[in-house]
Amino acid sequence: MLKQISILIFLLFFVSAASANSKPKVLYIESYHDGYAWDQEQRAGLESILKDQVELYNFQMDTKRIDASQYQEKADLAWKYYLEVKPDIVVLSDDNALMFLEQRFLKTDTPVVYMGINNNPRNYGPLGENVTGVLERPLYKRTIRYLKEFILFNSKKVLILLDKGTTSEVFRASVFHDQQRMEISGIKADVNSFYDYSNWRKAVMNARENGYEAIVIGLYHSLFEGGANVDGEEVLAWTSANSPVPVFAFWEMSVGKGKAVGGMVLSGKVQGRAAGEIVMKIIGGTPVSSISPVIPAQGEFVFSQSELDRWKIRLPLYIKNQARMRE
């Protein structure tokens, strides 16, 4: 009997010690997929903060590569996985995850941290005491304005290309107010968005003929051909190779050899790090309700040396000295 009591005490001690040493469980629900460069950047930033501090679980909604009619089904699967994992904290990346899941999480006590949100989060529902996060604000005005520093404009016309995914539609509505043309620092910027890849290609090939002296590429992972999604990297490579004018970018993921020249861009790593810092605050005992949403210090010059050379573009010294160069 004494031996049995001793064993029971040992087991209770072991379980208690294991529980004390267990790591918080964090469920990271992505709107998109791991092969998407933006998601890779966000995850790298998130993991750089969380490191070995948490047990990280992951669910990918893959909404860049499926039809919008399937988004709800993916959200239901994400919710099912949440119920299975029973995480201590949830991280939602990008607009689709927040749009389709926030209302459910508001009915729980689980802390939720979002990141990469282009829209006003309140547009997806009232914010509760368990939800906060990181907003993403593309630097479209600065990106366009700086083009004058290294392009000798004649027509002062720029073509902005977007797909018709959720983020692009939010971007177009909130940033460009659904206008097709805006004037930024004397540069006329026309905004075109496409669902069909064939129409995207026509816009690219006709850019110079239509008076444009540069293309600024936005998002391009939700383009379709014959009902099938076209791989984003294929779109980017084709656009770079076939454009009659230099191609610049809003996001770092688009910059590189055989891709966009560069520009004043955003990085997903910054979003991921900011979200990770909020997660660590919550783990440390800070109430979610006391953590305000943040817009991290963002934007840096990133350029591809190969593309600069190909287009014979010379950067002003003050930009070159602060730019991060890629191949």
mmCIF file of C-alpha atoms in Angstrom:
data_model
loop_
_atom_site.group_PDB
_atom_site.id
_atom_site.type_symbol
_atom_site.label_atom_id
_atom_site.label_comp_id
_atom_site.label_asym_id
_atom_site.label_seq_id
_atom_site.Cartn_x
_atom_site.Cartn_y
_atom_site.Cartn_z
ATOM 1 C CA MET A 1 0.000 0.000 0.000
ATOM 2 C CA LEU A 2 2.819 2.347 0.931
ATOM 3 C CA LYS A 3 4.530 1.486 -2.343
ATOM 4 C CA GLN A 4 1.355 2.330 -4.309
ATOM 5 C CA ILE A 5 1.026 5.677 -2.537
ATOM 6 C CA SER A 6 4.647 6.461 -3.343
ATOM 7 C CA ILE A 7 4.088 5.659 -7.019
ATOM 8 C CA LEU A 8 0.941 7.833 -7.074
ATOM 9 C CA ILE A 9 2.788 10.762 -5.499
ATOM 10 C CA PHE A 10 5.578 10.375 -8.049
ATOM 11 C CA LEU A 11 3.117 10.346 -10.949
ATOM 12 C CA LEU A 12 1.317 13.421 -9.649
ATOM 13 C CA PHE A 13 4.627 15.219 -9.278
ATOM 14 C CA PHE A 14 5.687 14.174 -12.795
ATOM 15 C CA VAL A 15 2.435 15.384 -14.367
ATOM 16 C CA SER A 16 2.597 18.651 -12.438
ATOM 17 C CA ALA A 17 6.203 19.254 -13.487
ATOM 18 C CA ALA A 18 5.428 18.430 -17.118
ATOM 19 C CA SER A 19 2.486 20.811 -17.074
ATOM 20 C CA ALA A 20 4.600 23.567 -15.555
ATOM 21 C CA ASN A 21 7.248 23.110 -18.226
ATOM 22 C CA SER A 22 4.831 22.817 -21.186
ATOM 23 C CA LYS A 23 4.939 25.521 -23.806
ATOM 24 C CA PRO A 24 1.909 27.620 -24.748
ATOM 25 C CA LYS A 25 0.154 26.339 -27.863
ATOM 26 C CA VAL A 26 -0.163 28.871 -30.687
ATOM 27 C CA LEU A 27 -2.289 28.115 -33.746
ATOM 28 C CA TYR A 28 -1.204 30.073 -36.822
ATOM 29 C CA ILE A 29 -3.991 30.215 -39.434
ATOM 30 C CA GLU A 30 -2.827 31.545 -42.809
ATOM 31 C CA SER A 31 -5.178 32.961 -45.424
ATOM 32 C CA TYR A 32 -2.885 31.642 -48.124
ATOM 33 C CA HIS A 33 -0.300 28.840 -48.507
ATOM 34 C CA ASP A 34 3.283 28.101 -47.574
ATOM 35 C CA GLY A 35 4.562 28.394 -51.153
ATOM 36 C CA TYR A 36 3.447 32.040 -51.262
ATOM 37 C CA ALA A 37 6.459 34.309 -50.663
ATOM 38 C CA TRP A 38 4.465 36.745 -48.489
ATOM 39 C CA ASP A 39 3.411 33.911 -46.176
ATOM 40 C CA GLN A 40 7.000 32.684 -45.987
ATOM 41 C CA GLU A 41 8.149 36.158 -44.968
ATOM 42 C CA GLN A 42 5.434 36.519 -42.316
ATOM 43 C CA ARG A 43 6.150 33.098 -40.864
ATOM 44 C CA ALA A 44 9.899 33.806 -40.734
ATOM 45 C CA GLY A 45 9.208 37.029 -38.854
ATOM 46 C CA LEU A 46 6.775 35.333 -36.462
ATOM 47 C CA GLU A 47 9.126 32.438 -35.721
ATOM 48 C CA SER A 48 12.076 34.784 -35.179
ATOM 49 C CA ILE A 49 10.244 36.132 -32.113
ATOM 50 C CA LEU A 50 8.497 33.003 -30.850
ATOM 51 C CA LYS A 51 11.460 30.688 -31.550
ATOM 52 C CA ASP A 52 11.369 27.904 -28.965
ATOM 53 C CA GLN A 53 8.951 29.748 -26.680
ATOM 54 C CA VAL A 54 5.775 28.125 -27.992
ATOM 55 C CA GLU A 55 4.395 24.990 -29.581
ATOM 56 C CA LEU A 56 3.365 26.237 -33.034
ATOM 57 C CA TYR A 57 0.521 24.665 -35.028
ATOM 58 C CA ASN A 58 -0.418 25.692 -38.557
ATOM 59 C CA PHE A 59 -3.430 25.695 -40.874
ATOM 60 C CA GLN A 60 -3.387 27.096 -44.427
ATOM 61 C CA MET A 61 -6.645 28.266 -46.018
ATOM 62 C CA ASP A 62 -5.007 28.459 -49.476
ATOM 63 C CA THR A 63 -7.383 31.186 -50.677
ATOM 64 C CA LYS A 64 -5.011 32.530 -53.340
ATOM 65 C CA ARG A 65 -5.424 29.364 -55.408
ATOM 66 C CA ILE A 66 -9.108 28.529 -55.023
ATOM 67 C CA ASP A 67 -12.357 30.150 -56.078
ATOM 68 C CA ALA A 68 -14.002 32.540 -53.614
ATOM 69 C CA SER A 69 -16.970 30.160 -53.358
ATOM 70 C CA GLN A 70 -14.684 27.756 -51.448
ATOM 71 C CA TYR A 71 -13.449 30.234 -48.827
ATOM 72 C CA GLN A 72 -16.156 29.396 -46.288
ATOM 73 C CA GLU A 73 -15.408 25.686 -46.552
ATOM 74 C CA LYS A 74 -11.745 26.371 -45.822
ATOM 75 C CA ALA A 75 -12.706 28.552 -42.865
ATOM 76 C CA ASP A 76 -14.858 25.726 -41.493
ATOM 77 C CA LEU A 77 -11.893 23.345 -41.724
ATOM 78 C CA ALA A 78 -9.690 25.887 -39.964
ATOM 79 C CA TRP A 79 -12.254 26.175 -37.164
ATOM 80 C CA LYS A 80 -12.440 22.400 -36.854
ATOM 81 C CA TYR A 81 -8.657 22.279 -36.492
ATOM 82 C CA TYR A 82 -8.826 25.000 -33.824
ATOM 83 C CA LEU A 83 -11.277 22.889 -31.822
ATOM 84 C CA GLU A 84 -8.926 19.904 -32.106
ATOM 85 C CA VAL A 85 -5.762 21.773 -31.117
ATOM 86 C CA LYS A 86 -7.319 23.854 -28.306
ATOM 87 C CA PRO A 87 -4.588 26.512 -28.550
ATOM 88 C CA ASP A 88 -3.792 29.130 -25.945
ATOM 89 C CA ILE A 89 -3.440 31.836 -28.617
ATOM 90 C CA VAL A 90 -4.466 32.105 -32.284
ATOM 91 C CA VAL A 91 -2.629 34.112 -34.958
ATOM 92 C CA LEU A 92 -4.595 35.003 -38.105
ATOM 93 C CA SER A 93 -2.648 36.234 -41.116
ATOM 94 C CA ASP A 94 -4.212 38.423 -43.815
ATOM 95 C CA ASP A 95 -7.747 39.534 -44.536
ATOM 96 C CA ASN A 96 -9.516 36.316 -45.512
ATOM 97 C CA ALA A 97 -8.678 34.531 -42.263
ATOM 98 C CA LEU A 98 -9.937 37.468 -40.204
ATOM 99 C CA MET A 99 -13.002 38.005 -42.387
ATOM 100 C CA PHE A 100 -14.205 34.404 -42.172
ATOM 101 C CA LEU A 101 -13.162 33.522 -38.608
ATOM 102 C CA GLU A 102 -13.246 36.613 -36.408
ATOM 103 C CA GLN A 103 -16.943 36.363 -35.528
ATOM 104 C CA ARG A 104 -16.439 32.831 -34.225
ATOM 105 C CA PHE A 105 -13.441 33.786 -32.125
ATOM 106 C CA LEU A 106 -15.314 36.714 -30.585
ATOM 107 C CA LYS A 107 -17.544 34.117 -28.900
ATOM 108 C CA THR A 108 -14.519 32.513 -27.213
ATOM 109 C CA ASP A 109 -11.977 33.615 -24.626
ATOM 110 C CA THR A 110 -9.039 32.636 -26.832
ATOM 111 C CA PRO A 111 -6.667 35.570 -27.474
ATOM 112 C CA VAL A 112 -6.453 36.315 -31.206
ATOM 113 C CA VAL A 113 -3.633 38.252 -32.892
ATOM 114 C CA TYR A 114 -4.075 39.209 -36.538
ATOM 115 C CA MET A 115 -1.435 40.467 -38.983
ATOM 116 C CA GLY A 116 -1.256 41.615 -42.589
ATOM 117 C CA ILE A 117 -4.708 43.218 -42.455
ATOM 118 C CA ASN A 118 -5.282 45.762 -45.226
ATOM 119 C CA ASN A 119 -8.893 46.581 -44.453
ATOM 120 C CA ASN A 120 -10.202 48.251 -41.325
ATOM 121 C CA PRO A 121 -10.693 45.252 -38.970
ATOM 122 C CA ARG A 122 -14.012 46.748 -37.874
ATOM 123 C CA ASN A 123 -15.314 46.125 -41.380
ATOM 124 C CA TYR A 124 -15.223 42.419 -40.540
ATOM 125 C CA GLY A 125 -17.190 42.874 -37.330
ATOM 126 C CA PRO A 126 -17.016 44.559 -33.921
ATOM 127 C CA LEU A 127 -13.673 44.052 -32.227
ATOM 128 C CA GLY A 128 -13.859 42.163 -28.953
ATOM 129 C CA GLU A 129 -11.645 42.209 -25.901
ATOM 130 C CA ASN A 130 -9.783 39.120 -27.110
ATOM 131 C CA VAL A 131 -8.719 40.433 -30.551
ATOM 132 C CA THR A 132 -5.838 42.744 -31.529
ATOM 133 C CA GLY A 133 -3.018 42.741 -34.027
ATOM 134 C CA VAL A 134 -0.959 44.283 -36.796
ATOM 135 C CA LEU A 135 -2.219 46.356 -39.718
ATOM 136 C CA GLU A 136 -0.606 46.429 -43.159
ATOM 137 C CA ARG A 137 -0.529 49.688 -45.083
ATOM 138 C CA PRO A 138 1.170 49.523 -48.519
ATOM 139 C CA LEU A 139 3.299 52.563 -49.276
ATOM 140 C CA TYR A 140 1.738 53.230 -52.647
ATOM 141 C CA LYS A 141 2.265 57.007 -52.650
ATOM 142 C CA ARG A 142 5.915 56.773 -51.663
ATOM 143 C CA THR A 143 6.485 53.921 -54.115
ATOM 144 C CA ILE A 144 5.085 55.978 -57.006
ATOM 145 C CA ARG A 145 6.695 59.232 -55.879
ATOM 146 C CA TYR A 146 10.194 57.753 -55.746
ATOM 147 C CA LEU A 147 9.961 56.541 -59.347
ATOM 148 C CA LYS A 148 10.729 60.110 -60.398
ATOM 149 C CA GLU A 149 14.121 59.757 -58.747
ATOM 150 C CA PHE A 150 15.419 57.151 -61.186
ATOM 151 C CA ILE A 151 13.153 57.274 -64.260
ATOM 152 C CA LEU A 152 13.284 60.143 -66.744
ATOM 153 C CA PHE A 153 9.558 60.553 -67.329
ATOM 154 C CA ASN A 154 8.031 62.025 -70.462
ATOM 155 C CA SER A 155 4.353 61.093 -70.270
ATOM 156 C CA LYS A 156 4.443 60.709 -66.468
ATOM 157 C CA LYS A 157 2.077 57.747 -66.701
ATOM 158 C CA VAL A 158 2.379 54.569 -64.620
ATOM 159 C CA LEU A 159 0.286 51.395 -64.810
ATOM 160 C CA ILE A 160 -0.565 49.602 -61.551
ATOM 161 C CA LEU A 161 -1.540 45.951 -62.000
ATOM 162 C CA LEU A 162 -3.579 43.924 -59.495
ATOM 163 C CA ASP A 163 -5.425 40.628 -59.489
ATOM 164 C CA LYS A 164 -8.995 40.432 -58.170
ATOM 165 C CA GLY A 165 -8.232 38.652 -54.905
ATOM 166 C CA THR A 166 -9.611 39.885 -51.574
ATOM 167 C CA THR A 167 -6.490 41.842 -50.638
ATOM 168 C CA SER A 168 -6.327 43.527 -54.036
ATOM 169 C CA GLU A 169 -9.986 44.523 -53.865
ATOM 170 C CA VAL A 170 -9.514 45.923 -50.354
ATOM 171 C CA PHE A 171 -6.351 47.679 -51.507
ATOM 172 C CA ARG A 172 -8.152 49.217 -54.458
ATOM 173 C CA ALA A 173 -11.142 50.322 -52.380
ATOM 174 C CA SER A 174 -9.309 51.658 -49.323
ATOM 175 C CA VAL A 175 -6.213 53.097 -50.988
ATOM 176 C CA PHE A 176 -7.445 54.175 -54.409
ATOM 177 C CA HIS A 177 -11.094 54.656 -53.372
ATOM 178 C CA ASP A 178 -12.141 52.501 -56.349
ATOM 179 C CA GLN A 179 -10.832 55.123 -58.755
ATOM 180 C CA GLN A 180 -9.153 53.970 -61.943
ATOM 181 C CA ARG A 181 -6.751 56.906 -62.019
ATOM 182 C CA MET A 182 -4.968 58.913 -59.331
ATOM 183 C CA GLU A 183 -2.346 61.622 -59.617
ATOM 184 C CA ILE A 184 0.561 61.260 -57.204
ATOM 185 C CA SER A 185 3.268 63.935 -57.181
ATOM 186 C CA GLY A 186 2.505 64.777 -60.790
ATOM 187 C CA ILE A 187 2.492 61.140 -61.936
ATOM 188 C CA LYS A 188 -0.725 59.718 -63.368
ATOM 189 C CA ALA A 189 -1.247 56.231 -61.940
ATOM 190 C CA ASP A 190 -3.857 54.042 -63.637
ATOM 191 C CA VAL A 191 -5.113 51.064 -61.632
ATOM 192 C CA ASN A 192 -6.167 47.944 -63.552
ATOM 193 C CA SER A 193 -7.263 44.697 -61.918
ATOM 194 C CA PHE A 194 -7.797 41.353 -63.628
ATOM 195 C CA TYR A 195 -9.249 37.907 -63.097
ATOM 196 C CA ASP A 196 -8.173 36.462 -66.454
ATOM 197 C CA TYR A 197 -4.467 35.971 -67.021
ATOM 198 C CA SER A 198 -4.896 36.603 -70.755
ATOM 199 C CA ASN A 199 -6.143 40.144 -70.087
ATOM 200 C CA TRP A 200 -3.254 40.724 -67.679
ATOM 201 C CA ARG A 201 -0.778 39.737 -70.401
ATOM 202 C CA LYS A 202 -2.415 42.066 -72.922
ATOM 203 C CA ALA A 203 -2.169 44.983 -70.487
ATOM 204 C CA VAL A 204 1.527 44.279 -69.954
ATOM 205 C CA MET A 205 2.407 43.926 -73.637
ATOM 206 C CA ASN A 206 0.482 47.083 -74.586
ATOM 207 C CA ALA A 207 1.861 49.210 -71.743
ATOM 208 C CA ARG A 208 4.302 51.291 -73.789
ATOM 209 C CA GLU A 209 1.871 51.643 -76.688
ATOM 210 C CA ASN A 210 -0.682 53.015 -74.212
ATOM 211 C CA GLY A 211 1.750 55.661 -73.002
ATOM 212 C CA TYR A 212 2.991 54.074 -69.767
ATOM 213 C CA GLU A 213 6.647 54.414 -68.805
ATOM 214 C CA ALA A 214 6.602 51.971 -65.901
ATOM 215 C CA ILE A 215 4.490 49.197 -64.405
ATOM 216 C CA VAL A 216 4.050 48.782 -60.667
ATOM 217 C CA ILE A 217 2.975 45.252 -59.867
ATOM 218 C CA GLY A 218 0.725 44.674 -56.896
ATOM 219 C CA LEU A 219 -0.750 41.234 -56.220
ATOM 220 C CA TYR A 220 -0.855 38.559 -58.894
ATOM 221 C CA HIS A 221 -1.547 35.186 -57.252
ATOM 222 C CA SER A 222 -5.298 35.146 -57.947
ATOM 223 C CA LEU A 223 -5.199 35.100 -61.744
ATOM 224 C CA PHE A 224 -6.964 32.322 -63.635
ATOM 225 C CA GLU A 225 -6.760 30.752 -67.073
ATOM 226 C CA GLY A 226 -9.412 28.310 -68.230
ATOM 227 C CA GLY A 227 -10.760 28.198 -64.680
ATOM 228 C CA ALA A 228 -7.403 27.111 -63.228
ATOM 229 C CA ASN A 229 -5.212 29.250 -60.998
ATOM 230 C CA VAL A 230 -1.958 30.421 -62.604
ATOM 231 C CA ASP A 231 1.111 30.091 -60.380
ATOM 232 C CA GLY A 232 2.119 33.517 -59.078
ATOM 233 C CA GLU A 233 5.811 32.987 -59.749
ATOM 234 C CA GLU A 234 4.981 32.189 -63.367
ATOM 235 C CA VAL A 235 2.971 35.418 -63.642
ATOM 236 C CA LEU A 236 5.795 37.445 -62.125
ATOM 237 C CA ALA A 237 8.477 35.904 -64.350
ATOM 238 C CA TRP A 238 6.385 36.340 -67.497
ATOM 239 C CA THR A 239 5.569 39.952 -66.636
ATOM 240 C CA SER A 240 9.222 40.805 -66.030
ATOM 241 C CA ALA A 241 10.390 39.091 -69.227
ATOM 242 C CA ASN A 242 7.716 40.515 -71.531
ATOM 243 C CA SER A 243 7.077 44.010 -70.240
ATOM 244 C CA PRO A 244 8.274 46.736 -72.636
ATOM 245 C CA VAL A 245 8.822 49.046 -69.642
ATOM 246 C CA PRO A 246 10.499 48.543 -66.231
ATOM 247 C CA VAL A 247 8.431 46.684 -63.631
ATOM 248 C CA PHE A 248 8.498 47.921 -60.021
ATOM 249 C CA ALA A 249 6.772 46.561 -56.898
ATOM 250 C CA PHE A 250 4.886 47.371 -53.705
ATOM 251 C CA TRP A 251 6.030 44.212 -51.880
ATOM 252 C CA GLU A 252 9.542 42.814 -51.373
ATOM 253 C CA MET A 253 8.419 39.316 -52.371
ATOM 254 C CA SER A 254 8.170 40.547 -55.987
ATOM 255 C CA VAL A 255 11.754 41.864 -56.235
ATOM 256 C CA GLY A 256 14.638 39.876 -57.720
ATOM 257 C CA LYS A 257 16.392 38.642 -60.838
ATOM 258 C CA GLY A 258 13.784 37.889 -63.488
ATOM 259 C CA LYS A 259 11.205 39.654 -61.324
ATOM 260 C CA ALA A 260 10.558 43.309 -60.452
ATOM 261 C CA VAL A 261 13.287 45.957 -60.324
ATOM 262 C CA GLY A 262 12.323 46.978 -56.787
ATOM 263 C CA GLY A 263 11.190 50.164 -55.088
ATOM 264 C CA MET A 264 10.032 51.347 -51.685
ATOM 265 C CA VAL A 265 8.487 48.076 -50.530
ATOM 266 C CA LEU A 266 6.862 46.247 -47.630
ATOM 267 C CA SER A 267 8.191 43.027 -46.087
ATOM 268 C CA GLY A 268 6.098 40.312 -44.474
ATOM 269 C CA LYS A 269 8.873 39.741 -41.932
ATOM 270 C CA VAL A 270 8.070 43.070 -40.296
ATOM 271 C CA GLN A 271 4.426 42.022 -39.940
ATOM 272 C CA GLY A 272 5.416 38.642 -38.506
ATOM 273 C CA ARG A 273 7.817 40.107 -35.962
ATOM 274 C CA ALA A 274 5.238 42.644 -34.781
ATOM 275 C CA ALA A 275 2.623 39.895 -34.347
ATOM 276 C CA GLY A 276 5.158 37.732 -32.509
ATOM 277 C CA GLU A 277 5.898 40.548 -30.079
ATOM 278 C CA ILE A 278 2.179 40.876 -29.285
ATOM 279 C CA VAL A 279 1.925 37.105 -28.727
ATOM 280 C CA MET A 280 4.823 37.253 -26.262
ATOM 281 C CA LYS A 281 3.146 40.117 -24.387
ATOM 282 C CA ILE A 282 -0.009 38.028 -24.018
ATOM 283 C CA ILE A 283 2.014 35.029 -22.836
ATOM 284 C CA GLY A 284 3.678 37.342 -20.328
ATOM 285 C CA GLY A 285 0.301 38.209 -18.834
ATOM 286 C CA THR A 286 -0.665 41.439 -20.602
ATOM 287 C CA PRO A 287 -4.452 41.521 -21.192
ATOM 288 C CA VAL A 288 -5.370 41.514 -24.880
ATOM 289 C CA SER A 289 -7.802 44.376 -24.276
ATOM 290 C CA SER A 290 -4.901 46.629 -23.254
ATOM 291 C CA ILE A 291 -2.901 45.990 -26.454
ATOM 292 C CA SER A 292 -3.860 48.392 -29.239
ATOM 293 C CA PRO A 293 -3.521 47.406 -32.910
ATOM 294 C CA VAL A 294 -0.227 48.574 -34.387
ATOM 295 C CA ILE A 295 1.105 49.720 -37.749
ATOM 296 C CA PRO A 296 4.803 48.830 -37.588
ATOM 297 C CA ALA A 297 7.523 51.119 -38.886
ATOM 298 C CA GLN A 298 7.749 49.851 -42.388
ATOM 299 C CA GLY A 299 9.038 50.375 -45.870
ATOM 300 C CA GLU A 300 12.559 50.213 -47.222
ATOM 301 C CA PHE A 301 14.306 50.457 -50.550
ATOM 302 C CA VAL A 302 14.938 47.006 -52.000
ATOM 303 C CA PHE A 303 16.297 46.549 -55.527
ATOM 304 C CA SER A 304 17.482 43.779 -57.811
ATOM 305 C CA GLN A 305 20.938 44.575 -59.159
ATOM 306 C CA SER A 306 20.285 42.328 -62.158
ATOM 307 C CA GLU A 307 17.118 44.199 -63.080
ATOM 308 C CA LEU A 308 18.717 47.607 -62.535
ATOM 309 C CA ASP A 309 21.484 46.584 -64.928
ATOM 310 C CA ARG A 310 19.038 45.140 -67.465
ATOM 311 C CA TRP A 311 17.048 48.370 -67.613
ATOM 312 C CA LYS A 312 20.156 50.579 -67.278
ATOM 313 C CA ILE A 313 18.695 52.323 -64.239
ATOM 314 C CA ARG A 314 21.082 54.258 -61.990
ATOM 315 C CA LEU A 315 19.928 54.965 -58.456
ATOM 316 C CA PRO A 316 20.646 58.336 -56.851
ATOM 317 C CA LEU A 317 23.414 57.977 -54.284
ATOM 318 C CA TYR A 318 21.138 58.801 -51.343
ATOM 319 C CA ILE A 319 18.797 55.934 -52.301
ATOM 320 C CA LYS A 320 21.608 53.510 -53.143
ATOM 321 C CA ASN A 321 23.263 54.089 -49.761
ATOM 322 C CA GLN A 322 20.151 53.031 -47.852
ATOM 323 C CA ALA A 323 18.896 50.348 -50.243
ATOM 324 C CA ARG A 324 19.099 46.615 -49.640
ATOM 325 C CA MET A 325 20.250 44.914 -52.809
ATOM 326 C CA ARG A 326 19.172 41.520 -54.106
ATOM 327 C CA GLU A 327 20.501 39.553 -57.058
#
